[in-house]
Amino acid sequence: MAVSLHFHLWSGRRLYGSATAHSLQFRRRKIVNIILIGAQGSGKGTQAERLAHKLGIPHVASGDLFRKAIADKTELGVQAKEYLDRGELVPDDITVAMILKRLSAPDCARGVLLDGFPRTIVQAQALDRGLASAARSVDCAVYLQVPRDVLVERLSGRYICRAHQHPYNIRTNPPKVPGVCDIDGSELYQREDDRGEMIQRRLDIFFGETIHLLDYYQQQGKLIEIDGNRSIEAVHQQLYSAIMERVGEKERE
Ligand SMILES: Nc1ncnc2c1ncn2[C@@H]1O[C@H](COP(=O)(O)OP(=O)(O)O)[C@@H](O)[C@H]1O
């Protein structure tokens, strides 16, 4: 698959141009491209939200992009819906094209936190090629390790806000008002694929296929493994310091 990625460098220059008026600090900030790898219910979305905010880079979640495309009834949404309904992976070519298009948007010029992508070696290789075409690369791939029985427990209690996909768990991370998002007040709902045998099917895909990404990034010296079976805050602290150590940057203000 010949994939090329054309970041909007002119907008990057314009961004640099406008940033030179502020301070050289902006220039010193490295572009940070981070991948979060984890099974369903591992806390990828919860941790990604916090981390992206702290690092000042966009949180790009492949599942959210698919769900929005389905809700908007776009051509991508029509293509992807049957796979999501079956809890299967959307074909690599469709997924890669969607993500590389999203990464070429100006807001990703300073880096990106990828959640749920890549999930296959083909996707990982396409991402590496796409980033390389813009003289960028993955800085680190973080694996959130959580035992399978804990994942099933978490997924059965997962609720998500209708407006912005803020994740909750009725047992471990409940909203202040049942059924209502603390942040934007929208209704919380349980995803179709967080029910019954769909949970097991998606976990089988993760532990049968996506798990091979760990070797892929380990061989590149980019893998960070984090114990995800602790409190949200404890995981966040370990995750953030591990990434800062790897990227060698001070926390953005
Ligand atoms: N990188 C990907 N490749 C293929 N399909 C994907 C990818 N990311 C998400 N999907 C599809 O979107 C669905 C929802 O993804 P997501 O919201 O990340 O939930 P989960 O982490 O529980 O799988 C997946 O079950 C799959 O059908």
Coordinates of C-alpha atoms and ligand atoms in Angstrom, one line a residue:
M1 CA 0.0 0.0 0.0
A2 CA 1.6 3.2 -1.2
V3 CA 0.8 5.7 1.4
S4 CA 2.0 9.2 1.5
L5 CA 1.2 11.8 4.1
H6 CA 1.4 15.5 3.3
F7 CA 1.3 17.4 6.5
H8 CA 0.4 21.1 6.1
L9 CA 3.9 22.3 6.6
W10 CA 2.9 25.7 5.3
S11 CA 0.5 26.0 8.1
G12 CA 3.3 24.7 10.3
R13 CA 5.5 27.5 9.1
R14 CA 2.6 29.9 9.6
L15 CA 2.2 28.4 13.0
Y16 CA 6.0 28.8 13.6
G17 CA 5.8 32.3 12.1
S18 CA 3.1 33.3 14.6
A19 CA 4.9 31.4 17.4
T20 CA 8.1 33.3 16.9
A21 CA 6.3 36.4 18.1
H22 CA 5.7 34.5 21.4
S23 CA 8.9 32.9 22.4
L24 CA 11.7 30.5 21.4
Q25 CA 10.2 28.1 23.9
F26 CA 7.7 27.1 21.3
R27 CA 10.5 26.1 18.8
R28 CA 12.3 24.1 21.5
R29 CA 9.3 21.9 22.1
K30 CA 9.8 18.7 20.2
I31 CA 7.0 17.2 18.1
V32 CA 5.7 14.4 20.3
N33 CA 4.0 11.4 18.6
I34 CA 2.7 8.9 21.2
I35 CA 0.7 5.7 20.7
L36 CA -1.4 4.1 23.5
I37 CA -1.9 0.4 23.2
G38 CA -4.3 -1.5 25.4
A39 CA -7.1 -4.0 25.3
Q40 CA -10.8 -2.8 25.5
G41 CA -11.3 -1.5 29.0
S42 CA -7.6 -1.0 29.7
G43 CA -8.2 2.8 30.3
K44 CA -6.7 4.0 27.0
G45 CA -9.4 6.6 26.5
T46 CA -9.4 7.7 30.2
Q47 CA -5.6 8.1 30.3
A48 CA -5.4 9.6 26.8
E49 CA -7.7 12.5 27.7
R50 CA -5.6 13.5 30.7
L51 CA -2.3 13.0 29.0
A52 CA -3.2 14.8 25.8
H53 CA -4.4 17.8 27.8
K54 CA -1.2 17.8 29.9
L55 CA 1.1 17.5 26.8
G56 CA -0.9 20.0 24.7
I57 CA -1.4 17.6 21.8
P58 CA -4.6 16.3 20.2
H59 CA -6.1 13.0 21.4
V60 CA -6.9 11.0 18.2
A61 CA -9.1 8.0 19.0
S62 CA -9.8 5.7 16.0
G63 CA -13.0 4.3 17.5
D64 CA -14.3 7.8 18.1
L65 CA -13.6 8.8 14.5
F66 CA -15.4 5.7 13.3
R67 CA -18.4 6.4 15.5
K68 CA -18.6 10.0 14.4
A69 CA -18.4 8.9 10.7
I70 CA -21.3 6.4 11.4
A71 CA -23.4 9.1 13.2
D72 CA -22.7 11.5 10.3
K73 CA -23.6 8.8 7.7
T74 CA -20.5 9.6 5.7
E75 CA -19.1 7.1 3.1
L76 CA -16.5 6.1 5.7
G77 CA -19.2 5.5 8.2
V78 CA -21.2 3.3 5.9
Q79 CA -18.0 1.3 5.1
A80 CA -17.0 0.9 8.8
K81 CA -20.4 0.3 10.4
E82 CA -20.7 -3.4 9.6
Y83 CA -17.3 -4.1 11.2
L84 CA -18.1 -2.1 14.4
D85 CA -21.4 -3.8 14.7
R86 CA -19.6 -7.2 14.6
G87 CA -16.8 -6.1 17.0
E88 CA -14.3 -6.7 14.2
L89 CA -11.4 -4.6 13.0
V90 CA -12.2 -2.3 10.1
P91 CA -10.0 -3.2 7.1
D92 CA -6.5 -1.7 7.3
D93 CA -6.7 0.4 4.1
I94 CA -9.9 2.1 5.3
T95 CA -8.5 2.7 8.8
V96 CA -5.0 3.9 7.7
A97 CA -6.5 6.4 5.2
M98 CA -8.8 7.8 7.9
I99 CA -6.0 8.2 10.4
L100 CA -3.4 9.7 8.0
K101 CA -6.0 12.2 6.8
R102 CA -6.7 13.2 10.4
L103 CA -2.9 13.4 11.2
S104 CA -2.4 15.8 8.3
A105 CA -4.7 18.4 10.0
P106 CA -2.9 21.5 11.3
D107 CA -3.7 20.7 15.0
C108 CA -1.5 17.6 14.7
A109 CA 1.6 19.6 13.5
R110 CA 2.9 19.7 17.1
G111 CA 2.3 16.0 17.8
V112 CA -0.4 13.6 18.5
L113 CA -1.6 11.0 21.0
L114 CA -3.0 8.0 19.1
D115 CA -5.6 5.9 21.0
G116 CA -6.7 2.6 19.4
F117 CA -4.5 3.0 16.3
P118 CA -2.4 1.1 15.2
R119 CA -4.0 -2.3 15.9
T120 CA -2.2 -4.4 13.3
I121 CA 1.4 -4.6 12.1
V122 CA 0.2 -3.4 8.6
Q123 CA -1.3 -0.3 10.3
A124 CA 1.9 0.3 12.3
Q125 CA 4.1 0.1 9.2
A126 CA 1.8 2.5 7.3
L127 CA 1.9 4.9 10.2
D128 CA 5.7 4.8 10.2
R129 CA 5.8 5.5 6.5
G130 CA 3.2 8.3 6.8
L131 CA 5.1 10.0 9.6
A132 CA 8.5 9.5 7.9
S133 CA 7.1 11.4 4.8
A134 CA 6.8 14.4 7.1
A135 CA 10.2 13.8 8.7
R136 CA 8.5 12.5 11.9
S137 CA 8.3 9.2 13.8
V138 CA 6.7 7.6 16.7
D139 CA 8.4 8.6 19.9
C140 CA 7.0 5.9 22.1
A141 CA 4.3 3.3 22.3
V142 CA 2.8 2.8 25.7
Y143 CA 1.1 -0.6 26.6
L144 CA -1.5 -0.4 29.4
Q145 CA -1.4 -3.9 30.9
V146 CA -4.6 -5.1 32.6
P147 CA -5.6 -8.7 33.4
R148 CA -8.4 -10.0 31.2
D149 CA -10.8 -10.7 34.0
V150 CA -10.4 -7.0 35.2
L151 CA -11.0 -5.9 31.6
V152 CA -14.3 -7.8 31.4
E153 CA -15.4 -6.3 34.8
R154 CA -14.6 -2.8 33.7
L155 CA -16.3 -3.1 30.2
S156 CA -19.5 -4.3 31.7
G157 CA -19.7 -1.1 33.8
R158 CA -18.4 1.3 31.2
Y159 CA -20.6 4.3 30.3
I160 CA -19.7 7.1 27.9
C161 CA -21.0 10.6 27.5
R162 CA -23.1 11.1 24.3
A163 CA -21.5 14.5 23.5
H164 CA -17.7 14.0 23.9
Q165 CA -17.1 10.3 24.7
H166 CA -15.9 11.1 28.3
P167 CA -15.5 7.6 29.8
Y168 CA -17.0 6.6 33.2
N169 CA -17.3 3.3 35.1
I170 CA -20.3 2.8 37.4
R171 CA -18.0 1.0 39.8
T172 CA -14.5 2.5 39.6
N173 CA -15.1 6.0 38.1
P174 CA -18.8 6.9 38.5
P175 CA -20.3 10.3 37.5
K176 CA -21.4 12.6 40.3
V177 CA -25.0 12.4 39.0
P178 CA -26.0 8.9 37.7
G179 CA -26.4 8.9 34.0
V180 CA -25.1 12.5 33.5
C181 CA -21.6 13.5 32.3
D182 CA -19.8 15.6 34.9
I183 CA -18.1 17.7 32.2
D184 CA -20.7 18.6 29.6
G185 CA -23.9 17.4 31.2
S186 CA -24.8 15.1 28.3
E187 CA -26.5 11.7 28.7
L188 CA -24.3 8.7 29.5
Y189 CA -24.8 5.5 27.5
Q190 CA -23.5 2.0 27.2
R191 CA -22.0 1.1 23.9
E192 CA -23.6 -1.8 21.9
D193 CA -20.2 -3.5 21.7
D194 CA -19.7 -3.3 25.5
R195 CA -22.3 -6.0 26.0
G196 CA -22.2 -9.8 26.1
E197 CA -20.2 -11.8 23.7
M198 CA -19.0 -8.7 21.8
I199 CA -16.7 -8.0 24.8
Q200 CA -15.0 -11.4 24.5
R201 CA -14.8 -11.2 20.7
R202 CA -13.0 -7.8 20.9
L203 CA -10.7 -9.0 23.6
D204 CA -9.8 -12.1 21.5
I205 CA -8.9 -9.8 18.6
F206 CA -6.7 -7.7 20.9
F207 CA -4.9 -10.6 22.6
G208 CA -4.7 -12.6 19.3
E209 CA -3.5 -9.8 16.9
T210 CA -2.9 -6.3 18.4
I211 CA -0.7 -7.7 21.1
H212 CA 2.0 -8.4 18.4
L213 CA 2.5 -4.6 18.2
L214 CA 4.4 -4.9 21.5
D215 CA 7.2 -6.8 19.8
Y216 CA 7.1 -4.4 16.8
Y217 CA 7.8 -1.4 19.1
Q218 CA 10.1 -3.3 21.5
Q219 CA 12.4 -4.0 18.6
Q220 CA 12.5 -0.3 17.8
G221 CA 13.3 0.4 21.5
K222 CA 10.1 2.5 21.8
L223 CA 7.8 0.3 24.0
I224 CA 6.9 1.5 27.5
E225 CA 4.8 -1.0 29.6
I226 CA 2.6 0.4 32.4
D227 CA 0.6 -1.5 35.0
G228 CA -2.9 -0.3 34.2
N229 CA -4.6 -2.2 37.0
R230 CA -4.4 0.6 39.5
S231 CA -6.2 3.9 40.3
I232 CA -6.7 6.3 37.4
E233 CA -4.4 8.9 39.0
A234 CA -1.6 6.4 39.9
V235 CA -1.6 5.1 36.3
H236 CA -1.6 8.7 35.0
Q237 CA 1.4 9.7 37.1
Q238 CA 3.5 6.7 36.1
L239 CA 2.5 7.1 32.4
Y240 CA 3.3 10.8 32.4
S241 CA 6.7 10.5 34.1
A242 CA 7.6 7.5 31.9
I243 CA 6.8 9.5 28.7
M244 CA 8.6 12.6 30.0
E245 CA 11.7 10.6 30.7
R246 CA 11.5 9.0 27.2
V247 CA 10.8 12.3 25.4
G248 CA 13.1 14.3 27.7
E249 CA 10.8 17.3 27.9
K250 CA 9.6 19.3 30.9
E251 CA 5.8 19.4 31.4
R252 CA 4.2 22.1 29.2
E253 CA 2.7 24.9 31.3
Ligands
LIG1 N1 -7.1 0.8 14.5 C1 -8.3 0.2 14.2 N2 -8.4 -0.8 13.2 C2 -9.5 -1.3 12.8 N3 -10.7 -1.1 13.5 C3 -10.7 -0.2 14.5 C4 -9.5 0.5 14.9 N4 -9.8 1.3 15.9 C5 -11.1 1.1 16.2 N5 -11.7 0.2 15.3 C6 -13.1 -0.2 15.2 O1 -13.8 0.6 16.1 C7 -14.4 -0.2 17.2 C8 -14.4 0.6 18.5 O2 -13.0 1.0 18.8 P1 -12.8 1.7 20.3 O3 -13.7 2.8 20.5 O4 -11.3 2.0 20.3 O5 -13.2 0.6 21.3 P2 -12.3 -0.6 21.9 O6 -11.1 0.0 22.4 O7 -13.3 -1.1 22.9 O8 -12.1 -1.5 20.7 C9 -13.5 -1.4 17.3 O9 -14.2 -2.5 17.9 C10 -13.2 -1.6 15.8 O10 -14.4 -2.2 15.2

